mmCIF file of C-alpha atoms in Angstrom:
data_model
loop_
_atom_site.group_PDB
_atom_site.id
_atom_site.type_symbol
_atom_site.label_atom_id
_atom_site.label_comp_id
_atom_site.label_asym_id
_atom_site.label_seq_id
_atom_site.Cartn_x
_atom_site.Cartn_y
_atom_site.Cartn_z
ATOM 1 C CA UNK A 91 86.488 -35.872 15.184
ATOM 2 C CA UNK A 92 83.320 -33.546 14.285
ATOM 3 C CA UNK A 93 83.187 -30.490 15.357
ATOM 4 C CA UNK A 94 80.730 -29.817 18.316
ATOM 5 C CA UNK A 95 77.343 -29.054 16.952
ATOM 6 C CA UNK A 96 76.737 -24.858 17.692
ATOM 7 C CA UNK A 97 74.563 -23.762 20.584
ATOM 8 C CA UNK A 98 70.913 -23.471 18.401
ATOM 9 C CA UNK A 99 69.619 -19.772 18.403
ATOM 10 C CA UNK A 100 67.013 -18.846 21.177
ATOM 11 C CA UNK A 101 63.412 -18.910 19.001
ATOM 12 C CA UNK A 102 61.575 -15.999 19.516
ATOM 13 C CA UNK A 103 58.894 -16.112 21.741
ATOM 14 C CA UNK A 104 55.250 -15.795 20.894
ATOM 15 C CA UNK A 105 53.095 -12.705 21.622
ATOM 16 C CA UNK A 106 50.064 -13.273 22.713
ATOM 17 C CA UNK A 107 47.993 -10.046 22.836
ATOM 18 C CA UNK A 108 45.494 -9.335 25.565
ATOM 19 C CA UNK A 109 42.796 -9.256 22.817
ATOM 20 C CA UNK A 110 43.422 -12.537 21.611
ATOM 21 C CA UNK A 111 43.029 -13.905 25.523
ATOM 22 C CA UNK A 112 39.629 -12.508 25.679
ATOM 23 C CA UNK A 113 38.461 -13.821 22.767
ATOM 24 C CA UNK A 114 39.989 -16.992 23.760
ATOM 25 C CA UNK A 115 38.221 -17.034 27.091
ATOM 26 C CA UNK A 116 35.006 -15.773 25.915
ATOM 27 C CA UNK A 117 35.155 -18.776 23.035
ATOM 28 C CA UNK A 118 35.804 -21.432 25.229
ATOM 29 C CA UNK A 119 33.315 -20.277 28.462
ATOM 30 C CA UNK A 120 30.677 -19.684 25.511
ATOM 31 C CA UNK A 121 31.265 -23.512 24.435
ATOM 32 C CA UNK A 122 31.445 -24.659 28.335
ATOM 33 C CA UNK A 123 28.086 -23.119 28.598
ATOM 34 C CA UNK A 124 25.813 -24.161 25.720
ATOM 35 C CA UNK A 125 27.353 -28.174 27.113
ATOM 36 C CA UNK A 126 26.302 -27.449 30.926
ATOM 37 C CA UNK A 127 22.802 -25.859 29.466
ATOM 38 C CA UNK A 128 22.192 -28.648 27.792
ATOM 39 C CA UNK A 129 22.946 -30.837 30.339
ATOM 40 C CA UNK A 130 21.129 -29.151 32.941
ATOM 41 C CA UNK A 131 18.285 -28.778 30.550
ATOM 42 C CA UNK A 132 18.514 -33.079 30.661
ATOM 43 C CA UNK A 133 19.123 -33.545 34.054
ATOM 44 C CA UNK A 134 16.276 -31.325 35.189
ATOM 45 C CA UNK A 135 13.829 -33.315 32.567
ATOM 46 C CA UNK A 136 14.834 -36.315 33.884
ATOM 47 C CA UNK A 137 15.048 -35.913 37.692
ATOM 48 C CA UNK A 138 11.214 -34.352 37.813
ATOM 49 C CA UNK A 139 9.748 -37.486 35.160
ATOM 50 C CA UNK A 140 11.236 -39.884 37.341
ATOM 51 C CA UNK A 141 8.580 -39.852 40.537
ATOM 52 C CA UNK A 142 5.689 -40.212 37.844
ATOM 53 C CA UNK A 143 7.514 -42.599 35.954
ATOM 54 C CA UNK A 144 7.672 -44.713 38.958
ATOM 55 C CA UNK A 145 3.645 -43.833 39.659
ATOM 56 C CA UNK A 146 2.680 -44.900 36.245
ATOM 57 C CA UNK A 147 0.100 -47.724 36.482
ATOM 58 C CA UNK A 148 1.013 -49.068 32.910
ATOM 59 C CA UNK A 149 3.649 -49.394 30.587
ATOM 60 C CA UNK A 150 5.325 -45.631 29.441
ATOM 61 C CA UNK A 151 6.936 -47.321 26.055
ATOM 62 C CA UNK A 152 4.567 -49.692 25.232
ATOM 63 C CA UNK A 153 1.088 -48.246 26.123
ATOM 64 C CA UNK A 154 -1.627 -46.510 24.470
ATOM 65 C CA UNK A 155 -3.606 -45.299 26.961
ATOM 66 C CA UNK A 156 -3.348 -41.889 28.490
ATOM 67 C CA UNK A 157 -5.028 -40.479 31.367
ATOM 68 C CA UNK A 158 -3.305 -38.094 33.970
ATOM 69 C CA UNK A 159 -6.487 -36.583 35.211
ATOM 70 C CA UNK A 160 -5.978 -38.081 38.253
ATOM 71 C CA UNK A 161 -2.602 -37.777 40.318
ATOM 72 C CA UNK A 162 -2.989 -41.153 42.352
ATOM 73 C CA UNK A 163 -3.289 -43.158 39.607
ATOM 74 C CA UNK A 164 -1.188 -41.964 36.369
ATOM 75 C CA UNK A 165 -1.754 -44.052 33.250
ATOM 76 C CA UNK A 166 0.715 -42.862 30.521
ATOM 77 C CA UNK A 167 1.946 -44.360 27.676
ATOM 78 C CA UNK A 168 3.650 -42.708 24.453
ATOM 79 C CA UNK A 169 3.007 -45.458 21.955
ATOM 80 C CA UNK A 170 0.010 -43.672 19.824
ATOM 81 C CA UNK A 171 2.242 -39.933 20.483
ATOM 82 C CA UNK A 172 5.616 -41.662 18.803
ATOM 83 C CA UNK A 173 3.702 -43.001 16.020
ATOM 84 C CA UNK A 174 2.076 -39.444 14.878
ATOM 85 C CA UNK A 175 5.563 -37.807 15.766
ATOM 86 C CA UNK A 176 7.587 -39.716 13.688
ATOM 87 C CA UNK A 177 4.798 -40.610 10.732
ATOM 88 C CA UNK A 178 4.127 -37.009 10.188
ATOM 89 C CA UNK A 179 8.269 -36.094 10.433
ATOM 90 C CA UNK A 180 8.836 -38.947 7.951
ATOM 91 C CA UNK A 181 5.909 -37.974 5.278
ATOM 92 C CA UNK A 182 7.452 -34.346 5.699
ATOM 93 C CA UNK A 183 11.355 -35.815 5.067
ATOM 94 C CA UNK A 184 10.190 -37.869 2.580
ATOM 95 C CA UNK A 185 8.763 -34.983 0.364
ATOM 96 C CA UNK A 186 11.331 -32.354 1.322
ATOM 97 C CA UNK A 187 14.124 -34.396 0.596
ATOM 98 C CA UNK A 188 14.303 -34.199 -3.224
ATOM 99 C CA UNK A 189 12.186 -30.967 -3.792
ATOM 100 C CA UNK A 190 14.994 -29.394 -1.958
ATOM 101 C CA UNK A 191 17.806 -31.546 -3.584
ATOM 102 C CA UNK A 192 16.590 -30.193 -6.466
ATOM 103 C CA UNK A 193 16.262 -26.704 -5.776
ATOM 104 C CA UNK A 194 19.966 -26.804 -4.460
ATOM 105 C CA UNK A 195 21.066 -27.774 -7.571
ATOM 106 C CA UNK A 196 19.502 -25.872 -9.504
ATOM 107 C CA UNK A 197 20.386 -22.512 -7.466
ATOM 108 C CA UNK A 198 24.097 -23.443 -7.688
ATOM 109 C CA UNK A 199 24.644 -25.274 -10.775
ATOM 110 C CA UNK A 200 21.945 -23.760 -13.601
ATOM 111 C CA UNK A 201 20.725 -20.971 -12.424
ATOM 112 C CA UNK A 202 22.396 -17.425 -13.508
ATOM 113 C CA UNK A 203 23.868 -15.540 -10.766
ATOM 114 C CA UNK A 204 21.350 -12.773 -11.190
ATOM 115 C CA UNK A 205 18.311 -15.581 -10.727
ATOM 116 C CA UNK A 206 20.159 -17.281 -7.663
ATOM 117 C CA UNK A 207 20.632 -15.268 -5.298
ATOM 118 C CA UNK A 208 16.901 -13.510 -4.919
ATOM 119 C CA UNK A 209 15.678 -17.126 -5.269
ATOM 120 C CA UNK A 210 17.676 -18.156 -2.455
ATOM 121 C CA UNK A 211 16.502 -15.639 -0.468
ATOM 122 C CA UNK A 212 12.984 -16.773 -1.240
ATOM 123 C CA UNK A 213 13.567 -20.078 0.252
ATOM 124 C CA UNK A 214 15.292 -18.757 3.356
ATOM 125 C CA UNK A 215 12.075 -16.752 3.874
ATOM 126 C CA UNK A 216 10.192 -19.428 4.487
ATOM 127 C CA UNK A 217 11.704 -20.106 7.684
ATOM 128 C CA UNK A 218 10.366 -16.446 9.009
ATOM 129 C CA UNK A 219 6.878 -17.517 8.397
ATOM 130 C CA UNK A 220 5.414 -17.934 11.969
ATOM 131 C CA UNK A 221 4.215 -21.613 12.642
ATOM 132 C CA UNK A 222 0.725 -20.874 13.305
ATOM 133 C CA UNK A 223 0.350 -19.221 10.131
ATOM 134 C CA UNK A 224 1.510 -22.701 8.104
ATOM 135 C CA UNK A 225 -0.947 -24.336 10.302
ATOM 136 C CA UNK A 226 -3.640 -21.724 9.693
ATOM 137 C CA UNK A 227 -3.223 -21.757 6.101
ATOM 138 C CA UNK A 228 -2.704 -26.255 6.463
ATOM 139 C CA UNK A 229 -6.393 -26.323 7.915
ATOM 140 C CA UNK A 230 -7.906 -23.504 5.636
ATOM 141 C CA UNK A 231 -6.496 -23.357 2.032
ATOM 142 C CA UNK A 232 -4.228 -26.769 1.988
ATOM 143 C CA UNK A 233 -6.784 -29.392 2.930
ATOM 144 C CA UNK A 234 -9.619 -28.709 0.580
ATOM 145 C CA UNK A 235 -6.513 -28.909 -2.149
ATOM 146 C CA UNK A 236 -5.695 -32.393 -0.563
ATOM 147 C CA UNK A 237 -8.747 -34.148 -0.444
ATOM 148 C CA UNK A 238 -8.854 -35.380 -2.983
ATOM 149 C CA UNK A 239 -5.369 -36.713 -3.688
ATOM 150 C CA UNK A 240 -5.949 -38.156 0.110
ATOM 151 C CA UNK A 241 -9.386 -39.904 -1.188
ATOM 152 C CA UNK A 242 -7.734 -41.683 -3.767
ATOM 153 C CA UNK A 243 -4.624 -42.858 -2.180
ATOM 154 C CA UNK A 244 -7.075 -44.084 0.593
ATOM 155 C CA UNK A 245 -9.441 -46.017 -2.173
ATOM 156 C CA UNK A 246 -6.612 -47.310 -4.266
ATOM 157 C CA UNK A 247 -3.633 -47.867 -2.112
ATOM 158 C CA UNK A 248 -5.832 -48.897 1.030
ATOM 159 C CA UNK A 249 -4.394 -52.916 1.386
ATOM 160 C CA UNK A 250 -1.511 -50.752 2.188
ATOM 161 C CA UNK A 251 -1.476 -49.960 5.960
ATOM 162 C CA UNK A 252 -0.357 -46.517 6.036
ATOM 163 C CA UNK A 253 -3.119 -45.776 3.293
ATOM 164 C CA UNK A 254 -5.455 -47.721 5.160
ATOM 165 C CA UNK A 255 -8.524 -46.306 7.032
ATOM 166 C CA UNK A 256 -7.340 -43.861 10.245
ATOM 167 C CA UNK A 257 -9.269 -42.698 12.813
ATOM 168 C CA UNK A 258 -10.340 -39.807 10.812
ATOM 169 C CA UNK A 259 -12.008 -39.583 7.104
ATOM 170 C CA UNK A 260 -9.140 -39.820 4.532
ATOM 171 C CA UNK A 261 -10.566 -36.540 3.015
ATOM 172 C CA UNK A 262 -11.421 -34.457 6.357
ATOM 173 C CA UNK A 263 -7.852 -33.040 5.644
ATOM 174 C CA UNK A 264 -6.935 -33.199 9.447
ATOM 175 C CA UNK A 265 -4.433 -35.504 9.524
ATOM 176 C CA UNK A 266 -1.168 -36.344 8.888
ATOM 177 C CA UNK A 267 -0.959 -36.688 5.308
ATOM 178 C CA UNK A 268 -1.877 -32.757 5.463
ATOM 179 C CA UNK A 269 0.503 -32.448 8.604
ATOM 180 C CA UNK A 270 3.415 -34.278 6.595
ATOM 181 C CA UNK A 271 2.680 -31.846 3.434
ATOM 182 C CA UNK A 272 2.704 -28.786 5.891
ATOM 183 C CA UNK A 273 5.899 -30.007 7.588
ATOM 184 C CA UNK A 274 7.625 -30.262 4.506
ATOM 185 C CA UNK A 275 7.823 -26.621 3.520
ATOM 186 C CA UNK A 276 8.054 -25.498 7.063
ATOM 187 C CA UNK A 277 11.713 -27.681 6.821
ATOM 188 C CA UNK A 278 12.321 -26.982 2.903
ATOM 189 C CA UNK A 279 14.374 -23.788 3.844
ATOM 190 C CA UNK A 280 16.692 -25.835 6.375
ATOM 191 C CA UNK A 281 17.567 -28.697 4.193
ATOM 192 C CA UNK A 282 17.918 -26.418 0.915
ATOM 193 C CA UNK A 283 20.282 -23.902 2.939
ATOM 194 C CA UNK A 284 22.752 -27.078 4.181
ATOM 195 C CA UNK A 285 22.699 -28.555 0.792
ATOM 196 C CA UNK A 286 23.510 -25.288 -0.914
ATOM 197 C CA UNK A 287 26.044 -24.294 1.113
ATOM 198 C CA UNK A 288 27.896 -27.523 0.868
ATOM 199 C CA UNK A 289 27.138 -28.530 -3.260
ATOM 200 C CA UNK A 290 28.538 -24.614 -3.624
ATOM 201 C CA UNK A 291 32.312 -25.756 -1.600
ATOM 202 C CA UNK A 292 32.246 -28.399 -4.993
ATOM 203 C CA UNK A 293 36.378 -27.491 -5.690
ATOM 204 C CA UNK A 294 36.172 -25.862 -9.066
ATOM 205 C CA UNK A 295 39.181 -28.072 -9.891
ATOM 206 C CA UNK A 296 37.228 -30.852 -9.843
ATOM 207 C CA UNK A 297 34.123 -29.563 -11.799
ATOM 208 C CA UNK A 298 36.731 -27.857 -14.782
ATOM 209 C CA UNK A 299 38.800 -31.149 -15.020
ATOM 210 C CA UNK A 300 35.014 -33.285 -15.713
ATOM 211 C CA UNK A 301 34.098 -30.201 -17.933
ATOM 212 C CA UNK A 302 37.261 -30.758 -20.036
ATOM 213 C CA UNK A 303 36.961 -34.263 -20.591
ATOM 214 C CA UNK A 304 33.467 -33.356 -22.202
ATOM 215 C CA UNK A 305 31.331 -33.946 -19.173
ATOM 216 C CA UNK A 306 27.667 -32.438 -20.128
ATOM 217 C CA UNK A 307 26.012 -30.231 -17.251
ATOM 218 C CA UNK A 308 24.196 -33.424 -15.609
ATOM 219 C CA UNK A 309 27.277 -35.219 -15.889
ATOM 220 C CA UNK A 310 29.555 -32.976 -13.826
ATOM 221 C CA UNK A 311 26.543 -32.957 -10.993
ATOM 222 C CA UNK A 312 26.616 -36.817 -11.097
ATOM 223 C CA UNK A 313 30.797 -36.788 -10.784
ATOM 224 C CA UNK A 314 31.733 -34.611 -8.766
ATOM 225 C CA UNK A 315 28.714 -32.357 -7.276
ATOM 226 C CA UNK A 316 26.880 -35.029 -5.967
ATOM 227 C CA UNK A 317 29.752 -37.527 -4.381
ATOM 228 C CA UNK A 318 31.286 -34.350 -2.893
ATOM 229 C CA UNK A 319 28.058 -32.932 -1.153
ATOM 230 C CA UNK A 320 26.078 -36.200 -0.585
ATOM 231 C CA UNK A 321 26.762 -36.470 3.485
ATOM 232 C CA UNK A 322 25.877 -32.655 3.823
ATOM 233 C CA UNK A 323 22.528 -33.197 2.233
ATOM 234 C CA UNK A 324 21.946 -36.105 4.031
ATOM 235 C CA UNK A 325 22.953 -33.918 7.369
ATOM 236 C CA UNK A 326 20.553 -31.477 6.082
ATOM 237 C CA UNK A 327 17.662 -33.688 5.977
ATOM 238 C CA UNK A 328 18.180 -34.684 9.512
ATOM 239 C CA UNK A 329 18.531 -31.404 10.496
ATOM 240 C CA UNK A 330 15.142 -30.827 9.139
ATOM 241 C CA UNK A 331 13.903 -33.725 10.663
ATOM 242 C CA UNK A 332 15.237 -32.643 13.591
ATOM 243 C CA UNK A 333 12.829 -29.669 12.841
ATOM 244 C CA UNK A 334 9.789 -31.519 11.867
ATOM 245 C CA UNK A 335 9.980 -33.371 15.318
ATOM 246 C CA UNK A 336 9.506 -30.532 17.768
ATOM 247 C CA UNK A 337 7.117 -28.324 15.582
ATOM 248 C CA UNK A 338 4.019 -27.590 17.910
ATOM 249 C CA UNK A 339 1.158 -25.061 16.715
ATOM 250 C CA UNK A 340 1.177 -25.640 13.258
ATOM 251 C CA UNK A 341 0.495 -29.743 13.961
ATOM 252 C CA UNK A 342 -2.037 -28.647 17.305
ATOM 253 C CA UNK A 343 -3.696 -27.157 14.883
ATOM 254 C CA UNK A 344 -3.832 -29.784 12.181
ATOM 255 C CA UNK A 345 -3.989 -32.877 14.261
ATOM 256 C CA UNK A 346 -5.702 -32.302 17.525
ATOM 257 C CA UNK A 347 -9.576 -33.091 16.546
ATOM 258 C CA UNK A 348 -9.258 -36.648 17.838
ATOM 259 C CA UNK A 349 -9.840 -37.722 21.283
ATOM 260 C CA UNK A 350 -9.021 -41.964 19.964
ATOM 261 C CA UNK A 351 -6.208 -43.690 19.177
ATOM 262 C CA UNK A 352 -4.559 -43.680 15.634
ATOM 263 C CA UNK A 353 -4.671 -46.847 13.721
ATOM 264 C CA UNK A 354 -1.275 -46.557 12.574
ATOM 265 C CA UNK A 355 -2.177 -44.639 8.776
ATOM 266 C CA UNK A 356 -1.539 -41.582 7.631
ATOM 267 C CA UNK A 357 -4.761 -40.297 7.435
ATOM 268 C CA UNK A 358 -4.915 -40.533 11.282
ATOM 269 C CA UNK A 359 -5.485 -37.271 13.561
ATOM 270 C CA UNK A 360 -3.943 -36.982 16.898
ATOM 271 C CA UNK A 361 -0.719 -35.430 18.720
ATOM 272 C CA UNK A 362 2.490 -35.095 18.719
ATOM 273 C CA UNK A 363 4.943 -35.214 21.806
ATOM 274 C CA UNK A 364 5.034 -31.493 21.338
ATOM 275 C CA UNK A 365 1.352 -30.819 20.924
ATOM 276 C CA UNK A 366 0.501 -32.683 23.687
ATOM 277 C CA UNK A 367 2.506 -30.760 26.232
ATOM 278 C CA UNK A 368 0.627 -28.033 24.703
ATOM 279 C CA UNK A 369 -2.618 -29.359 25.049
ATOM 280 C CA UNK A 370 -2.660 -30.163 28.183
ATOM 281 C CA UNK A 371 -0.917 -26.965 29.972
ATOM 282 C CA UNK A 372 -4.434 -26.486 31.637
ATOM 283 C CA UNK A 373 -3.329 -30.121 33.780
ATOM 284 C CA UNK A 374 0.131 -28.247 35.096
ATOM 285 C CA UNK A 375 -1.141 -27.911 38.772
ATOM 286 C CA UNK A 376 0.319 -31.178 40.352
ATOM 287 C CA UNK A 377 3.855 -32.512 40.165
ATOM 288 C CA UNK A 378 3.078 -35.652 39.135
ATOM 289 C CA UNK A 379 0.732 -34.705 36.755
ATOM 290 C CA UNK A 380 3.392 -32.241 35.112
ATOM 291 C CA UNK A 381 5.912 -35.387 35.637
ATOM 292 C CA UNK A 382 4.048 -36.882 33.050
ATOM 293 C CA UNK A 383 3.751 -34.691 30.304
ATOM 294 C CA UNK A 384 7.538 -34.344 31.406
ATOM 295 C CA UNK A 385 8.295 -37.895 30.495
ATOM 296 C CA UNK A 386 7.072 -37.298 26.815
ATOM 297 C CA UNK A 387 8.938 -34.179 26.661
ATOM 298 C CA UNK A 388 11.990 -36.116 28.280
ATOM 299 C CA UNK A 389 11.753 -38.708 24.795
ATOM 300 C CA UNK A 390 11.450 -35.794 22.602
ATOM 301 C CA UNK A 391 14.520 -34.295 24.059
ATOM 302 C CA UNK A 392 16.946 -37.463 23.820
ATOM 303 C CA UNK A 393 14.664 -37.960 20.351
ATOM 304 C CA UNK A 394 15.765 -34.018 18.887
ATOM 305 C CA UNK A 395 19.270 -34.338 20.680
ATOM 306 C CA UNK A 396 20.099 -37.780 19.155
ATOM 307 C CA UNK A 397 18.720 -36.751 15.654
ATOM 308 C CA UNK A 398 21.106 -33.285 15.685
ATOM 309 C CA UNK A 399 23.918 -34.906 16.846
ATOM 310 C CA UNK A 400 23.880 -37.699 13.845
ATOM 311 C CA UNK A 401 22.994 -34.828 11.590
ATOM 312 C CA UNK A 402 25.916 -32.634 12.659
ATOM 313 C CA UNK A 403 28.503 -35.776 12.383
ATOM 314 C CA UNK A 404 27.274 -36.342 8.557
ATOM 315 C CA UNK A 405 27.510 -33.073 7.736
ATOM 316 C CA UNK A 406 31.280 -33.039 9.349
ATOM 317 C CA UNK A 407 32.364 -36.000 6.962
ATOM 318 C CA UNK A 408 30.798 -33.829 3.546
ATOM 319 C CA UNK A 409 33.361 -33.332 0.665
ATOM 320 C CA UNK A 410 35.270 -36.277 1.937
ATOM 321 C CA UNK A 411 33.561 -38.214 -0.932
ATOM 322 C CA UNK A 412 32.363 -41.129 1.399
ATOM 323 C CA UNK A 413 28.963 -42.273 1.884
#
């Protein structure tokens, strides 16, 4: 017969120091609030553009067409304002992308240490530059630069539709070919600071072990760098495009010379979601008429949130070595 088992000794109990509860407390009511801000900040959109959404004479998805100048009859539509929002986001993405690819790599995998750092803080200084001077300097120094790439493009590649006539001259420079181009460096410090940050966690396991099987320096980026820090860049870049899609001056600045319609090109002139709220401040003296501008800021809102969110979950899944 065994022996009875012995009576197991008391564990000792966990102190938990009054410190540690108010950091606890603070952690947690700091995360409970930036949730119910940004639900508030949702509900609030939505319950005031909902009695001009209901007012609106035409269709708000689907329409072209909009007039708010007068309260009893709203005509709204964000059809021509999603199509310069997300063409001038996507030119920016689309040039960002590898200039910043590249400049992560070469800041953390050829560059000397005494190089890389002040060059990093370069880019980062980018970010500090106010908005209205990149849209200052878009109009004034960038344009002229651009006119000529924009003529061409327009003459050669014009069977194209996005190179295709806009509603503007392909070489006025006010449109969003120069938008996109301005964009781009406005975002370049975002994307470049996510990808750096995430090619630099590489596991230097996994770069000596290519190195000793006689990897060359492009190699070991191909095997290892790249697979490990793919879904941060790609996180990155929506993170940026998160940015490109709420910028204001710099594109009211650019774009806004246009009273018509775009024609669906890149070398169309117009606004943005953002810029139009700007614009028309000068309207904000009736509720319904504020509604309205409401509504667009209501899409940019879901637009932004949505385009953070998939960013963040990417970027959660880097180094896992999945695409």
């Amino acid at each position: 017969m065994s022996a009875p088992e012995a009576p197991a000794a008391d564990e000792p109990k966990k102190v938990v120091r009054a410190g540690d509860r108010v950091f606890q407390s603070l952690a947690t009511g700091s995360g409970i609030f930036i949730v119910a801000l940004i639900s508030a900040v949702g509900i609030f959109l939505l319950l005031r553009a909902f009695p001009s959404l209901q007012a609106n004479q035409v269709s708000f998805l689907f329409s072209r067409v909009w007039d708010t100048s007068d309260p009893n009859n709203l005509k709204f539509g964000i059809t021509d304002l999603a199509w310069v929002t997300v063409a001038s986001s996507l030119v920016a993405l689309v040039i960002a992308m590898p200039v910043s690819c590249g400049i992560a790599l070469f800041l953390t995998q050829y560059a000397p240490r005494s190089l890389a750092r002040p060059f990093a803080y370069v880019v980062d200084l980018l970010a500090a530059v106010p908005s209205v001077v990149y849209g200052l300097w878009g109009v004034v120094a960038l344009a002229p630069v651009l006119n000529p790439v924009a003529s061409w493009l327009n003459t050669n590649l014009g069977w194209v539709p996005i190179f295709a006539d806009g509603n503007v001259p392909a070489n006025s420079g006010a449109n969003i070919f120069t938008a996109g181009i301005v964009l781009a460096v406005m975002i370049l410090p975002t994307i470049t600071g996510v990808t750096r940050e995430v090619f630099q966690r590489t596991p230097t396991a996994h770069i000596e072990g290519a190195q000793a099987l006689g990897a060359t320096r492009w190699e070991v980026v191909r095997t290892t760098v790249w697979p490990f820090g793919r879904n941060g860049f790609i996180g990155g870049s929506m993170l940026g495009l998160g940015r490109a899609l709420g910028e204001t001056v710099a594109l009211t600045i650019i774009l806004s010379g246009v009273n018509i319609g775009p024609n669906f090109s890149i070398f169309d002139a117009g606004a943005t979601f953002a810029s139009k709220i700007a614009l028309g401040s000068a309207e904000f003296v009736n509720d319904m008429q504020v509604g309205a501008y409401i509504s667009a800021g209501l899409v940019l809102f879901v637009l932004t949130f949505a385009v953070n969110a998939i960013a963040r979950w990417i970027e959660s899944a880097s180094g896992k070595g999945k695409a």
